[in-house]
C-alpha cells in the first residue's frame, strides 16, 4: 500500500483542522491513494499514479531499479479513475523508457482531452495506452491477471458532462444516447494469478455495493475498499457544505460495513481516507470508538507502507 489517503492527503496543505494539525505535529501522515502489486515479486504494477508518487516509489525497496541499471521493476499502471489524485503521478513517470497505462475508454479519452496528460507525456516516454473493459481480464507480466469491475459513473470535475443539468445542459439524458451514463468512469480490479481465485480486490472508489463487486469479493483473500468518508454526511458536517459522500461517488464506511458483515471471509481494508474521516487518524478517540464495528465485520484501516503477502493461505501481513 503506497498511499491510503483521499485527494489532498493527510494533512491537507491548506487545512488546519484538529486532525490535520495532529498529523503535522506527530508525523502520522498519509499520502494519496496508490497501490503496487505483483504476482511474482519481480514484475510490479501500480494501481493509480498519485501526486505523491515520487516519494512513494522511493519508500518501497521492491520498486527500486536493479543496481547499476535503469531496469525498473515497474511494468505499468492500472487506473481506477481519471481523478487528479489518481493520475497526476503519471507525469512523475516521464523518465521511464516505456510506460503501459491501462484505463477504461472514458478515462483514457479524458486523459487525452480534458486533462491531456497522454499527449503531454508523448515527447518524454514511449507510453502504451491500453483500454480496459469491465469484465474482461487483462493478462499482465509475472502471471498477474486484473479483471476490471465497473463501479461508478462519476466523472472527474475537470471532465464534467457539458450536457448535465448541473452544467446547464438538458435535464433529461435518455439512455442509449451518446451521453447516456457510463458506469466505468470508476473501476476496481479483481486480481488473480493466472485466473485462479481472487487474491485481492482493489476498489478505492465505490459509488454503491454492486452485484458485480459482490461476486468479485466472494473468493478474495483481501478486499481493499473505499474508506473516503465514515458517514454519508461527514463532509457536510465538517465543512458546512452540502456534498454527501454518496453524491461524490463514495459509499461511506457506515454504509459498506453491513455489506462486509454479510460477506465474511476476506480480510477487508479501508483506504482512500479523507482527512475529515476520523478513521484516518490513527489512535484518535473517534477512530477507537469505531474500531469494534470494523473488527466485527472483519475490517481494518489500511496504512501507508503496509505490505500484504498473499503467497499462502491464510494471508500474512508485514508492516
Ligand atoms: C474523489 O475521490 O472523489 C476525487 O478524487 C475528489 C477530488 O479530488 O476531486
Ligand atoms: Mn480521490
Ligand atoms: Zn484537515
PDB file of C-alpha atoms and ligand atoms in Angstrom:
ATOM      1  CA  UNK A   1       0.000   0.000   0.000  1.00  0.00           C
ATOM      2  CA  UNK A   2       1.912   3.061  -1.220  1.00  0.00           C
ATOM      3  CA  UNK A   3      -0.690   5.586  -0.101  1.00  0.00           C
ATOM      4  CA  UNK A   4      -4.005   5.412   1.745  1.00  0.00           C
ATOM      5  CA  UNK A   5      -5.389   8.967   1.762  1.00  0.00           C
ATOM      6  CA  UNK A   6      -8.001  10.561  -0.460  1.00  0.00           C
ATOM      7  CA  UNK A   7      -7.163  13.546  -2.643  1.00  0.00           C
ATOM      8  CA  UNK A   8      -5.313  16.178  -0.634  1.00  0.00           C
ATOM      9  CA  UNK A   9      -3.641  13.649   1.656  1.00  0.00           C
ATOM     10  CA  UNK A  10      -3.266  13.924   5.414  1.00  0.00           C
ATOM     11  CA  UNK A  11      -2.533  16.600   6.397  1.00  0.00           C
ATOM     12  CA  UNK A  12      -4.008  18.569   3.530  1.00  0.00           C
ATOM     13  CA  UNK A  13      -1.766  21.548   2.807  1.00  0.00           C
ATOM     14  CA  UNK A  14      -4.477  24.177   3.358  1.00  0.00           C
ATOM     15  CA  UNK A  15      -6.281  22.548   6.274  1.00  0.00           C
ATOM     16  CA  UNK A  16      -5.735  23.418   9.903  1.00  0.00           C
ATOM     17  CA  UNK A  17      -8.421  21.135  11.350  1.00  0.00           C
ATOM     18  CA  UNK A  18      -7.591  19.208  14.518  1.00  0.00           C
ATOM     19  CA  UNK A  19      -6.794  16.022  12.582  1.00  0.00           C
ATOM     20  CA  UNK A  20      -4.506  17.727  10.069  1.00  0.00           C
ATOM     21  CA  UNK A  21      -2.807  19.669  12.863  1.00  0.00           C
ATOM     22  CA  UNK A  22      -2.174  16.452  14.782  1.00  0.00           C
ATOM     23  CA  UNK A  23      -0.779  14.780  11.660  1.00  0.00           C
ATOM     24  CA  UNK A  24       1.589  17.742  11.170  1.00  0.00           C
ATOM     25  CA  UNK A  25       2.706  17.561  14.790  1.00  0.00           C
ATOM     26  CA  UNK A  26       3.099  13.777  15.132  1.00  0.00           C
ATOM     27  CA  UNK A  27       4.171  12.856  11.618  1.00  0.00           C
ATOM     28  CA  UNK A  28       1.266  10.374  11.369  1.00  0.00           C
ATOM     29  CA  UNK A  29       0.661  11.407   7.772  1.00  0.00           C
ATOM     30  CA  UNK A  30      -0.988   9.608   4.860  1.00  0.00           C
ATOM     31  CA  UNK A  31      -0.047  10.006   1.223  1.00  0.00           C
ATOM     32  CA  UNK A  32      -2.582   9.794  -1.585  1.00  0.00           C
ATOM     33  CA  UNK A  33      -4.179   6.551  -2.738  1.00  0.00           C
ATOM     34  CA  UNK A  34      -1.803   4.267  -4.616  1.00  0.00           C
ATOM     35  CA  UNK A  35      -1.039   0.544  -4.653  1.00  0.00           C
ATOM     36  CA  UNK A  36       1.770  -1.534  -6.103  1.00  0.00           C
ATOM     37  CA  UNK A  37       1.020  -5.181  -6.878  1.00  0.00           C
ATOM     38  CA  UNK A  38       2.978  -8.152  -8.170  1.00  0.00           C
ATOM     39  CA  UNK A  39       2.266 -11.848  -8.687  1.00  0.00           C
ATOM     40  CA  UNK A  40       5.901 -12.974  -8.845  1.00  0.00           C
ATOM     41  CA  UNK A  41       7.659 -10.301  -6.771  1.00  0.00           C
ATOM     42  CA  UNK A  42       9.600  -9.217  -9.852  1.00  0.00           C
ATOM     43  CA  UNK A  43       7.165  -7.534 -12.248  1.00  0.00           C
ATOM     44  CA  UNK A  44       5.215  -4.816 -10.442  1.00  0.00           C
ATOM     45  CA  UNK A  45       2.220  -2.723 -11.473  1.00  0.00           C
ATOM     46  CA  UNK A  46       0.988   0.482  -9.954  1.00  0.00           C
ATOM     47  CA  UNK A  47      -2.702   0.856  -9.356  1.00  0.00           C
ATOM     48  CA  UNK A  48      -3.171   4.601  -9.769  1.00  0.00           C
ATOM     49  CA  UNK A  49      -0.447   7.204 -10.006  1.00  0.00           C
ATOM     50  CA  UNK A  50      -0.787   9.582  -7.084  1.00  0.00           C
ATOM     51  CA  UNK A  51       0.623  13.104  -6.870  1.00  0.00           C
ATOM     52  CA  UNK A  52       2.870  11.691  -4.108  1.00  0.00           C
ATOM     53  CA  UNK A  53       4.283   9.015  -6.380  1.00  0.00           C
ATOM     54  CA  UNK A  54       7.937  10.007  -6.299  1.00  0.00           C
ATOM     55  CA  UNK A  55       8.241   9.696  -2.511  1.00  0.00           C
ATOM     56  CA  UNK A  56       6.041   6.589  -2.527  1.00  0.00           C
ATOM     57  CA  UNK A  57       8.364   4.866  -5.015  1.00  0.00           C
ATOM     58  CA  UNK A  58      11.440   5.871  -3.024  1.00  0.00           C
ATOM     59  CA  UNK A  59       9.919   4.370   0.133  1.00  0.00           C
ATOM     60  CA  UNK A  60       9.370   0.928  -1.456  1.00  0.00           C
ATOM     61  CA  UNK A  61      12.583  -1.121  -1.817  1.00  0.00           C
ATOM     62  CA  UNK A  62      10.715  -3.614  -4.044  1.00  0.00           C
ATOM     63  CA  UNK A  63      10.332  -0.872  -6.655  1.00  0.00           C
ATOM     64  CA  UNK A  64      13.980   0.193  -6.824  1.00  0.00           C
ATOM     65  CA  UNK A  65      15.843  -0.400 -10.106  1.00  0.00           C
ATOM     66  CA  UNK A  66      18.425  -3.179 -10.240  1.00  0.00           C
ATOM     67  CA  UNK A  67      21.820  -1.826  -9.084  1.00  0.00           C
ATOM     68  CA  UNK A  68      23.829  -0.221 -11.874  1.00  0.00           C
ATOM     69  CA  UNK A  69      20.897  -0.268 -14.285  1.00  0.00           C
ATOM     70  CA  UNK A  70      17.747   1.600 -15.234  1.00  0.00           C
ATOM     71  CA  UNK A  71      15.825  -1.664 -15.219  1.00  0.00           C
ATOM     72  CA  UNK A  72      12.779  -0.717 -13.178  1.00  0.00           C
ATOM     73  CA  UNK A  73      10.550  -3.466 -11.809  1.00  0.00           C
ATOM     74  CA  UNK A  74       7.564  -1.257 -12.733  1.00  0.00           C
ATOM     75  CA  UNK A  75       5.822  -2.665 -15.783  1.00  0.00           C
ATOM     76  CA  UNK A  76       2.841  -0.365 -15.972  1.00  0.00           C
ATOM     77  CA  UNK A  77      -0.041   1.462 -14.366  1.00  0.00           C
ATOM     78  CA  UNK A  78      -3.673   0.441 -13.966  1.00  0.00           C
ATOM     79  CA  UNK A  79      -6.029   3.345 -13.314  1.00  0.00           C
ATOM     80  CA  UNK A  80      -9.211   3.111 -11.255  1.00  0.00           C
ATOM     81  CA  UNK A  81     -10.375   6.559 -12.368  1.00  0.00           C
ATOM     82  CA  UNK A  82      -9.229   9.694 -14.131  1.00  0.00           C
ATOM     83  CA  UNK A  83      -9.344  11.751 -10.919  1.00  0.00           C
ATOM     84  CA  UNK A  84      -6.356  14.026 -10.378  1.00  0.00           C
ATOM     85  CA  UNK A  85      -5.385  12.215  -7.173  1.00  0.00           C
ATOM     86  CA  UNK A  86      -5.074   9.043  -9.290  1.00  0.00           C
ATOM     87  CA  UNK A  87      -3.391  10.451 -12.372  1.00  0.00           C
ATOM     88  CA  UNK A  88      -1.128  13.429 -11.598  1.00  0.00           C
ATOM     89  CA  UNK A  89       1.664  10.969 -10.786  1.00  0.00           C
ATOM     90  CA  UNK A  90       1.759   9.846 -14.432  1.00  0.00           C
ATOM     91  CA  UNK A  91       3.832  12.971 -15.056  1.00  0.00           C
ATOM     92  CA  UNK A  92       6.321  11.733 -12.435  1.00  0.00           C
ATOM     93  CA  UNK A  93       6.876   8.598 -14.549  1.00  0.00           C
ATOM     94  CA  UNK A  94       8.034  10.559 -17.615  1.00  0.00           C
ATOM     95  CA  UNK A  95      11.647   9.361 -17.221  1.00  0.00           C
ATOM     96  CA  UNK A  96      10.532   5.768 -17.925  1.00  0.00           C
ATOM     97  CA  UNK A  97      11.872   4.248 -21.142  1.00  0.00           C
ATOM     98  CA  UNK A  98       8.405   2.802 -21.741  1.00  0.00           C
ATOM     99  CA  UNK A  99       5.150   3.003 -19.859  1.00  0.00           C
ATOM    100  CA  UNK A 100       1.947   0.967 -20.181  1.00  0.00           C
ATOM    101  CA  UNK A 101      -1.162   2.720 -18.910  1.00  0.00           C
ATOM    102  CA  UNK A 102      -4.382   0.733 -18.580  1.00  0.00           C
ATOM    103  CA  UNK A 103      -7.629   2.705 -18.310  1.00  0.00           C
ATOM    104  CA  UNK A 104     -11.276   2.419 -19.321  1.00  0.00           C
ATOM    105  CA  UNK A 105     -12.396   4.136 -22.520  1.00  0.00           C
ATOM    106  CA  UNK A 106     -13.878   7.251 -20.876  1.00  0.00           C
ATOM    107  CA  UNK A 107     -10.861   7.690 -18.610  1.00  0.00           C
ATOM    108  CA  UNK A 108      -8.440   7.213 -21.499  1.00  0.00           C
ATOM    109  CA  UNK A 109     -10.325   9.836 -23.512  1.00  0.00           C
ATOM    110  CA  UNK A 110     -10.352  12.248 -20.569  1.00  0.00           C
ATOM    111  CA  UNK A 111      -6.583  11.809 -20.213  1.00  0.00           C
ATOM    112  CA  UNK A 112      -6.108  12.780 -23.850  1.00  0.00           C
ATOM    113  CA  UNK A 113      -8.579  15.674 -23.997  1.00  0.00           C
ATOM    114  CA  UNK A 114      -9.818  17.436 -20.850  1.00  0.00           C
ATOM    115  CA  UNK A 115      -6.593  16.587 -18.969  1.00  0.00           C
ATOM    116  CA  UNK A 116      -4.203  15.842 -21.838  1.00  0.00           C
ATOM    117  CA  UNK A 117      -1.503  14.030 -19.877  1.00  0.00           C
ATOM    118  CA  UNK A 118      -1.326  11.458 -22.700  1.00  0.00           C
ATOM    119  CA  UNK A 119      -0.151  13.904 -25.392  1.00  0.00           C
ATOM    120  CA  UNK A 120       1.944  15.708 -22.778  1.00  0.00           C
ATOM    121  CA  UNK A 121       3.906  12.549 -21.942  1.00  0.00           C
ATOM    122  CA  UNK A 122       4.448  11.532 -25.561  1.00  0.00           C
ATOM    123  CA  UNK A 123       7.661  13.555 -26.103  1.00  0.00           C
ATOM    124  CA  UNK A 124       9.124  12.184 -22.840  1.00  0.00           C
ATOM    125  CA  UNK A 125       8.396   8.459 -22.825  1.00  0.00           C
ATOM    126  CA  UNK A 126       7.048   5.731 -25.044  1.00  0.00           C
ATOM    127  CA  UNK A 127       3.623   5.342 -23.467  1.00  0.00           C
ATOM    128  CA  UNK A 128       1.400   2.459 -24.486  1.00  0.00           C
ATOM    129  CA  UNK A 129      -2.217   3.279 -23.698  1.00  0.00           C
ATOM    130  CA  UNK A 130      -4.457   0.234 -23.290  1.00  0.00           C
ATOM    131  CA  UNK A 131      -8.218   0.342 -22.996  1.00  0.00           C
ATOM    132  CA  UNK A 132      -9.621  -1.978 -20.366  1.00  0.00           C
ATOM    133  CA  UNK A 133     -13.213  -3.177 -20.346  1.00  0.00           C
ATOM    134  CA  UNK A 134     -15.219  -4.161 -17.297  1.00  0.00           C
ATOM    135  CA  UNK A 135     -15.461  -7.939 -17.084  1.00  0.00           C
ATOM    136  CA  UNK A 136     -12.581  -8.603 -19.482  1.00  0.00           C
ATOM    137  CA  UNK A 137      -9.477  -9.788 -17.624  1.00  0.00           C
ATOM    138  CA  UNK A 138      -6.131  -8.285 -18.598  1.00  0.00           C
ATOM    139  CA  UNK A 139      -3.091 -10.568 -18.547  1.00  0.00           C
ATOM    140  CA  UNK A 140      -0.062  -8.806 -17.127  1.00  0.00           C
ATOM    141  CA  UNK A 141       3.577  -9.755 -16.654  1.00  0.00           C
ATOM    142  CA  UNK A 142       4.576 -12.207 -13.932  1.00  0.00           C
ATOM    143  CA  UNK A 143       1.316 -14.149 -14.087  1.00  0.00           C
ATOM    144  CA  UNK A 144      -0.831 -11.334 -12.707  1.00  0.00           C
ATOM    145  CA  UNK A 145      -4.360 -11.065 -14.092  1.00  0.00           C
ATOM    146  CA  UNK A 146      -6.513  -7.982 -13.469  1.00  0.00           C
ATOM    147  CA  UNK A 147     -10.245  -8.031 -14.084  1.00  0.00           C
ATOM    148  CA  UNK A 148     -11.770  -4.534 -14.173  1.00  0.00           C
ATOM    149  CA  UNK A 149     -15.071  -4.082 -12.295  1.00  0.00           C
ATOM    150  CA  UNK A 150     -17.390  -1.201 -13.260  1.00  0.00           C
ATOM    151  CA  UNK A 151     -18.036   0.736 -10.068  1.00  0.00           C
ATOM    152  CA  UNK A 152     -19.372   4.154 -10.906  1.00  0.00           C
ATOM    153  CA  UNK A 153     -20.272   6.874 -13.359  1.00  0.00           C
ATOM    154  CA  UNK A 154     -18.794   9.853 -11.525  1.00  0.00           C
ATOM    155  CA  UNK A 155     -16.598  11.900 -13.829  1.00  0.00           C
ATOM    156  CA  UNK A 156     -13.675  13.967 -12.611  1.00  0.00           C
ATOM    157  CA  UNK A 157     -14.721  17.591 -12.117  1.00  0.00           C
ATOM    158  CA  UNK A 158     -12.333  18.673 -14.890  1.00  0.00           C
ATOM    159  CA  UNK A 159     -14.274  16.442 -17.300  1.00  0.00           C
ATOM    160  CA  UNK A 160     -17.804  17.273 -16.189  1.00  0.00           C
ATOM    161  CA  UNK A 161     -20.500  16.383 -18.696  1.00  0.00           C
ATOM    162  CA  UNK A 162     -21.367  19.665 -20.505  1.00  0.00           C
ATOM    163  CA  UNK A 163     -24.867  18.268 -21.100  1.00  0.00           C
ATOM    164  CA  UNK A 164     -25.535  17.520 -17.431  1.00  0.00           C
ATOM    165  CA  UNK A 165     -28.235  19.655 -15.786  1.00  0.00           C
ATOM    166  CA  UNK A 166     -25.674  20.909 -13.246  1.00  0.00           C
ATOM    167  CA  UNK A 167     -23.616  22.261 -16.154  1.00  0.00           C
ATOM    168  CA  UNK A 168     -26.603  23.938 -17.799  1.00  0.00           C
ATOM    169  CA  UNK A 169     -27.419  21.090 -20.182  1.00  0.00           C
ATOM    170  CA  UNK A 170     -30.803  19.486 -20.840  1.00  0.00           C
ATOM    171  CA  UNK A 171     -32.450  17.983 -17.809  1.00  0.00           C
ATOM    172  CA  UNK A 172     -33.042  14.579 -19.315  1.00  0.00           C
ATOM    173  CA  UNK A 173     -30.472  12.331 -20.864  1.00  0.00           C
ATOM    174  CA  UNK A 174     -32.332   9.415 -22.500  1.00  0.00           C
ATOM    175  CA  UNK A 175     -30.491   6.158 -22.078  1.00  0.00           C
ATOM    176  CA  UNK A 176     -28.965   4.979 -25.326  1.00  0.00           C
ATOM    177  CA  UNK A 177     -27.960   8.485 -26.336  1.00  0.00           C
ATOM    178  CA  UNK A 178     -24.233   9.128 -26.782  1.00  0.00           C
ATOM    179  CA  UNK A 179     -24.215  10.890 -23.427  1.00  0.00           C
ATOM    180  CA  UNK A 180     -26.009   8.121 -21.548  1.00  0.00           C
ATOM    181  CA  UNK A 181     -24.434   7.467 -18.176  1.00  0.00           C
ATOM    182  CA  UNK A 182     -21.474   5.138 -18.143  1.00  0.00           C
ATOM    183  CA  UNK A 183     -20.597   3.061 -15.114  1.00  0.00           C
ATOM    184  CA  UNK A 184     -16.908   2.685 -15.956  1.00  0.00           C
ATOM    185  CA  UNK A 185     -15.588   6.124 -15.115  1.00  0.00           C
ATOM    186  CA  UNK A 186     -14.628   4.426 -11.868  1.00  0.00           C
ATOM    187  CA  UNK A 187     -13.478   0.824 -11.756  1.00  0.00           C
ATOM    188  CA  UNK A 188     -11.937  -1.600  -9.304  1.00  0.00           C
ATOM    189  CA  UNK A 189      -9.737  -4.565 -10.107  1.00  0.00           C
ATOM    190  CA  UNK A 190     -10.021  -8.205  -9.115  1.00  0.00           C
ATOM    191  CA  UNK A 191      -6.514  -9.642  -9.126  1.00  0.00           C
ATOM    192  CA  UNK A 192      -5.818 -13.306  -9.669  1.00  0.00           C
ATOM    193  CA  UNK A 193      -2.779 -15.369 -10.508  1.00  0.00           C
ATOM    194  CA  UNK A 194      -3.347 -16.935 -13.918  1.00  0.00           C
ATOM    195  CA  UNK A 195      -7.098 -16.977 -13.414  1.00  0.00           C
ATOM    196  CA  UNK A 196      -7.117 -18.720 -10.014  1.00  0.00           C
ATOM    197  CA  UNK A 197      -9.158 -17.479  -7.051  1.00  0.00           C
ATOM    198  CA  UNK A 198      -9.046 -13.772  -6.278  1.00  0.00           C
ATOM    199  CA  UNK A 199      -6.022 -12.790  -4.246  1.00  0.00           C
ATOM    200  CA  UNK A 200      -7.046  -9.172  -3.918  1.00  0.00           C
ATOM    201  CA  UNK A 201      -9.823  -6.811  -4.921  1.00  0.00           C
ATOM    202  CA  UNK A 202      -8.910  -3.122  -5.063  1.00  0.00           C
ATOM    203  CA  UNK A 203     -11.787  -0.646  -5.093  1.00  0.00           C
ATOM    204  CA  UNK A 204     -10.739   2.735  -3.682  1.00  0.00           C
ATOM    205  CA  UNK A 205     -13.781   4.425  -5.252  1.00  0.00           C
ATOM    206  CA  UNK A 206     -17.093   2.722  -4.712  1.00  0.00           C
ATOM    207  CA  UNK A 207     -20.340   4.512  -5.539  1.00  0.00           C
ATOM    208  CA  UNK A 208     -22.503   1.598  -4.423  1.00  0.00           C
ATOM    209  CA  UNK A 209     -22.177  -2.063  -3.477  1.00  0.00           C
ATOM    210  CA  UNK A 210     -22.871  -3.627  -6.877  1.00  0.00           C
ATOM    211  CA  UNK A 211     -23.753  -7.261  -7.673  1.00  0.00           C
ATOM    212  CA  UNK A 212     -20.518  -7.439  -9.684  1.00  0.00           C
ATOM    213  CA  UNK A 213     -18.473  -6.395  -6.680  1.00  0.00           C
ATOM    214  CA  UNK A 214     -20.403  -8.830  -4.547  1.00  0.00           C
ATOM    215  CA  UNK A 215     -19.353 -11.686  -6.839  1.00  0.00           C
ATOM    216  CA  UNK A 216     -15.779 -10.410  -7.075  1.00  0.00           C
ATOM    217  CA  UNK A 217     -15.150 -10.340  -3.320  1.00  0.00           C
ATOM    218  CA  UNK A 218     -16.631 -13.788  -2.705  1.00  0.00           C
ATOM    219  CA  UNK A 219     -13.365 -15.733  -3.017  1.00  0.00           C
ATOM    220  CA  UNK A 220     -10.896 -12.919  -2.310  1.00  0.00           C
ATOM    221  CA  UNK A 221      -8.151 -13.119   0.312  1.00  0.00           C
ATOM    222  CA  UNK A 222      -8.154  -9.362   0.789  1.00  0.00           C
ATOM    223  CA  UNK A 223     -10.511  -6.594  -0.301  1.00  0.00           C
ATOM    224  CA  UNK A 224      -9.171  -3.049  -0.201  1.00  0.00           C
ATOM    225  CA  UNK A 225     -12.085  -0.677  -0.479  1.00  0.00           C
ATOM    226  CA  UNK A 226     -13.368   2.888  -0.377  1.00  0.00           C
ATOM    227  CA  UNK A 227     -12.998   4.409   3.080  1.00  0.00           C
ATOM    228  CA  UNK A 228     -13.177   8.052   1.986  1.00  0.00           C
ATOM    229  CA  UNK A 229     -15.832   9.045   4.497  1.00  0.00           C
ATOM    230  CA  UNK A 230     -17.057   7.391   7.695  1.00  0.00           C
ATOM    231  CA  UNK A 231     -20.624   8.589   7.217  1.00  0.00           C
ATOM    232  CA  UNK A 232     -22.663   9.986   4.352  1.00  0.00           C
ATOM    233  CA  UNK A 233     -22.921  13.475   5.869  1.00  0.00           C
ATOM    234  CA  UNK A 234     -19.368  13.683   7.262  1.00  0.00           C
ATOM    235  CA  UNK A 235     -18.107  16.262   4.770  1.00  0.00           C
ATOM    236  CA  UNK A 236     -21.212  18.433   5.142  1.00  0.00           C
ATOM    237  CA  UNK A 237     -20.875  18.314   8.938  1.00  0.00           C
ATOM    238  CA  UNK A 238     -17.165  19.171   8.874  1.00  0.00           C
ATOM    239  CA  UNK A 239     -17.183  21.836   6.188  1.00  0.00           C
ATOM    240  CA  UNK A 240     -20.708  23.236   6.296  1.00  0.00           C
ATOM    241  CA  UNK A 241     -21.153  22.373   2.611  1.00  0.00           C
ATOM    242  CA  UNK A 242     -23.924  20.324   1.054  1.00  0.00           C
ATOM    243  CA  UNK A 243     -21.981  17.493  -0.587  1.00  0.00           C
ATOM    244  CA  UNK A 244     -22.803  13.996   0.598  1.00  0.00           C
ATOM    245  CA  UNK A 245     -20.439  11.071   0.419  1.00  0.00           C
ATOM    246  CA  UNK A 246     -22.759   9.247  -1.966  1.00  0.00           C
ATOM    247  CA  UNK A 247     -23.136  12.372  -4.094  1.00  0.00           C
ATOM    248  CA  UNK A 248     -19.354  12.356  -4.527  1.00  0.00           C
ATOM    249  CA  UNK A 249     -19.376   8.729  -5.640  1.00  0.00           C
ATOM    250  CA  UNK A 250     -18.178   7.294  -2.345  1.00  0.00           C
ATOM    251  CA  UNK A 251     -20.123   4.755  -0.325  1.00  0.00           C
ATOM    252  CA  UNK A 252     -19.499   5.719   3.304  1.00  0.00           C
ATOM    253  CA  UNK A 253     -17.928   3.211   5.689  1.00  0.00           C
ATOM    254  CA  UNK A 254     -21.134   3.167   7.764  1.00  0.00           C
ATOM    255  CA  UNK A 255     -22.978   2.053   4.623  1.00  0.00           C
ATOM    256  CA  UNK A 256     -20.491  -0.569   3.400  1.00  0.00           C
ATOM    257  CA  UNK A 257     -19.888  -2.193   6.812  1.00  0.00           C
ATOM    258  CA  UNK A 258     -23.232  -4.069   6.741  1.00  0.00           C
ATOM    259  CA  UNK A 259     -22.286  -5.478   3.305  1.00  0.00           C
ATOM    260  CA  UNK A 260     -18.946  -6.655   4.692  1.00  0.00           C
ATOM    261  CA  UNK A 261     -20.607  -8.215   7.709  1.00  0.00           C
ATOM    262  CA  UNK A 262     -22.883 -10.212   5.386  1.00  0.00           C
ATOM    263  CA  UNK A 263     -19.876 -11.440   3.360  1.00  0.00           C
ATOM    264  CA  UNK A 264     -17.370 -12.762   5.876  1.00  0.00           C
ATOM    265  CA  UNK A 265     -14.197 -14.414   4.665  1.00  0.00           C
ATOM    266  CA  UNK A 266     -11.998 -11.822   3.023  1.00  0.00           C
ATOM    267  CA  UNK A 267      -9.848  -9.511   5.055  1.00  0.00           C
ATOM    268  CA  UNK A 268     -11.264  -6.024   4.435  1.00  0.00           C
ATOM    269  CA  UNK A 269      -9.078  -2.917   4.479  1.00  0.00           C
ATOM    270  CA  UNK A 270     -10.401   0.626   4.070  1.00  0.00           C
ATOM    271  CA  UNK A 271      -8.291   3.017   2.012  1.00  0.00           C
ATOM    272  CA  UNK A 272      -8.583   6.426   0.242  1.00  0.00           C
ATOM    273  CA  UNK A 273      -9.378   8.028   3.618  1.00  0.00           C
ATOM    274  CA  UNK A 274     -10.271  11.701   3.528  1.00  0.00           C
ATOM    275  CA  UNK A 275      -8.696  13.983   6.108  1.00  0.00           C
ATOM    276  CA  UNK A 276     -12.208  14.629   7.521  1.00  0.00           C
ATOM    277  CA  UNK A 277     -12.640  10.909   8.282  1.00  0.00           C
ATOM    278  CA  UNK A 278     -11.994  10.088  11.966  1.00  0.00           C
ATOM    279  CA  UNK A 279     -10.707   6.674  10.833  1.00  0.00           C
ATOM    280  CA  UNK A 280      -7.829   8.412   9.054  1.00  0.00           C
ATOM    281  CA  UNK A 281      -6.431   9.480  12.401  1.00  0.00           C
ATOM    282  CA  UNK A 282      -4.716   6.520  13.998  1.00  0.00           C
ATOM    283  CA  UNK A 283      -5.124   6.489  17.742  1.00  0.00           C
ATOM    284  CA  UNK A 284      -7.793   9.197  17.885  1.00  0.00           C
ATOM    285  CA  UNK A 285     -10.680   8.589  20.318  1.00  0.00           C
ATOM    286  CA  UNK A 286     -13.153   8.686  17.387  1.00  0.00           C
ATOM    287  CA  UNK A 287     -11.197   6.021  15.491  1.00  0.00           C
ATOM    288  CA  UNK A 288     -11.014   3.894  18.639  1.00  0.00           C
ATOM    289  CA  UNK A 289     -14.790   4.188  19.070  1.00  0.00           C
ATOM    290  CA  UNK A 290     -15.356   2.883  15.540  1.00  0.00           C
ATOM    291  CA  UNK A 291     -12.794   0.052  15.793  1.00  0.00           C
ATOM    292  CA  UNK A 292     -15.121  -2.597  17.297  1.00  0.00           C
ATOM    293  CA  UNK A 293     -17.672  -2.174  14.486  1.00  0.00           C
ATOM    294  CA  UNK A 294     -14.900  -2.576  11.919  1.00  0.00           C
ATOM    295  CA  UNK A 295     -13.415  -5.584  13.663  1.00  0.00           C
ATOM    296  CA  UNK A 296     -16.837  -7.243  13.871  1.00  0.00           C
ATOM    297  CA  UNK A 297     -17.040  -7.025  10.067  1.00  0.00           C
ATOM    298  CA  UNK A 298     -13.512  -8.343   9.527  1.00  0.00           C
ATOM    299  CA  UNK A 299     -12.321  -4.876   8.575  1.00  0.00           C
ATOM    300  CA  UNK A 300      -9.454  -2.575   9.484  1.00  0.00           C
ATOM    301  CA  UNK A 301      -7.937   0.632   8.181  1.00  0.00           C
ATOM    302  CA  UNK A 302      -5.069   0.361   5.690  1.00  0.00           C
ATOM    303  CA  UNK A 303      -1.817   2.158   6.442  1.00  0.00           C
ATOM    304  CA  UNK A 304       0.828   3.618   4.170  1.00  0.00           C
ATOM    305  CA  UNK A 305       3.682   1.166   3.734  1.00  0.00           C
ATOM    306  CA  UNK A 306       1.582  -1.906   4.545  1.00  0.00           C
ATOM    307  CA  UNK A 307       2.879  -4.992   2.762  1.00  0.00           C
ATOM    308  CA  UNK A 308       0.325  -7.723   2.107  1.00  0.00           C
ATOM    309  CA  UNK A 309       1.978 -11.020   1.250  1.00  0.00           C
ATOM    310  CA  UNK A 310      -0.765 -13.298  -0.062  1.00  0.00           C
ATOM    311  CA  UNK A 311       1.620 -16.087  -1.016  1.00  0.00           C
ATOM    312  CA  UNK A 312      -0.086 -18.644   1.176  1.00  0.00           C
ATOM    313  CA  UNK A 313      -3.380 -19.167   2.848  1.00  0.00           C
ATOM    314  CA  UNK A 314      -4.186 -17.685   5.283  1.00  0.00           C
ATOM    315  CA  UNK A 315      -2.640 -14.378   4.251  1.00  0.00           C
ATOM    316  CA  UNK A 316       0.053 -12.874   6.399  1.00  0.00           C
ATOM    317  CA  UNK A 317       0.914  -9.253   6.733  1.00  0.00           C
ATOM    318  CA  UNK A 318       4.161  -7.485   7.293  1.00  0.00           C
ATOM    319  CA  UNK A 319       4.034  -3.799   8.090  1.00  0.00           C
TER     320      UNK A 319
HETATM  321  C1  LIG B   1     -12.672  11.737  -5.382  1.00  0.00           C
HETATM  322  O1  LIG B   1     -12.115  10.724  -4.972  1.00  0.00           O
HETATM  323  O2  LIG B   1     -13.897  11.888  -5.252  1.00  0.00           O
HETATM  324  C2  LIG B   1     -11.883  12.810  -6.045  1.00  0.00           C
HETATM  325  O3  LIG B   1     -10.536  12.471  -6.052  1.00  0.00           O
HETATM  326  C3  LIG B   1     -12.168  14.116  -5.399  1.00  0.00           C
HETATM  327  C4  LIG B   1     -11.312  15.204  -5.971  1.00  0.00           C
HETATM  328  O4  LIG B   1     -10.137  15.323  -5.581  1.00  0.00           O
HETATM  329  O5  LIG B   1     -11.796  15.987  -6.793  1.00  0.00           O
HETATM  330 MN1  LIG B   2      -9.985  10.537  -4.945  1.00  0.00          MN
HETATM  331 ZN1  LIG B   3      -7.920  18.777   7.924  1.00  0.00          ZN
END
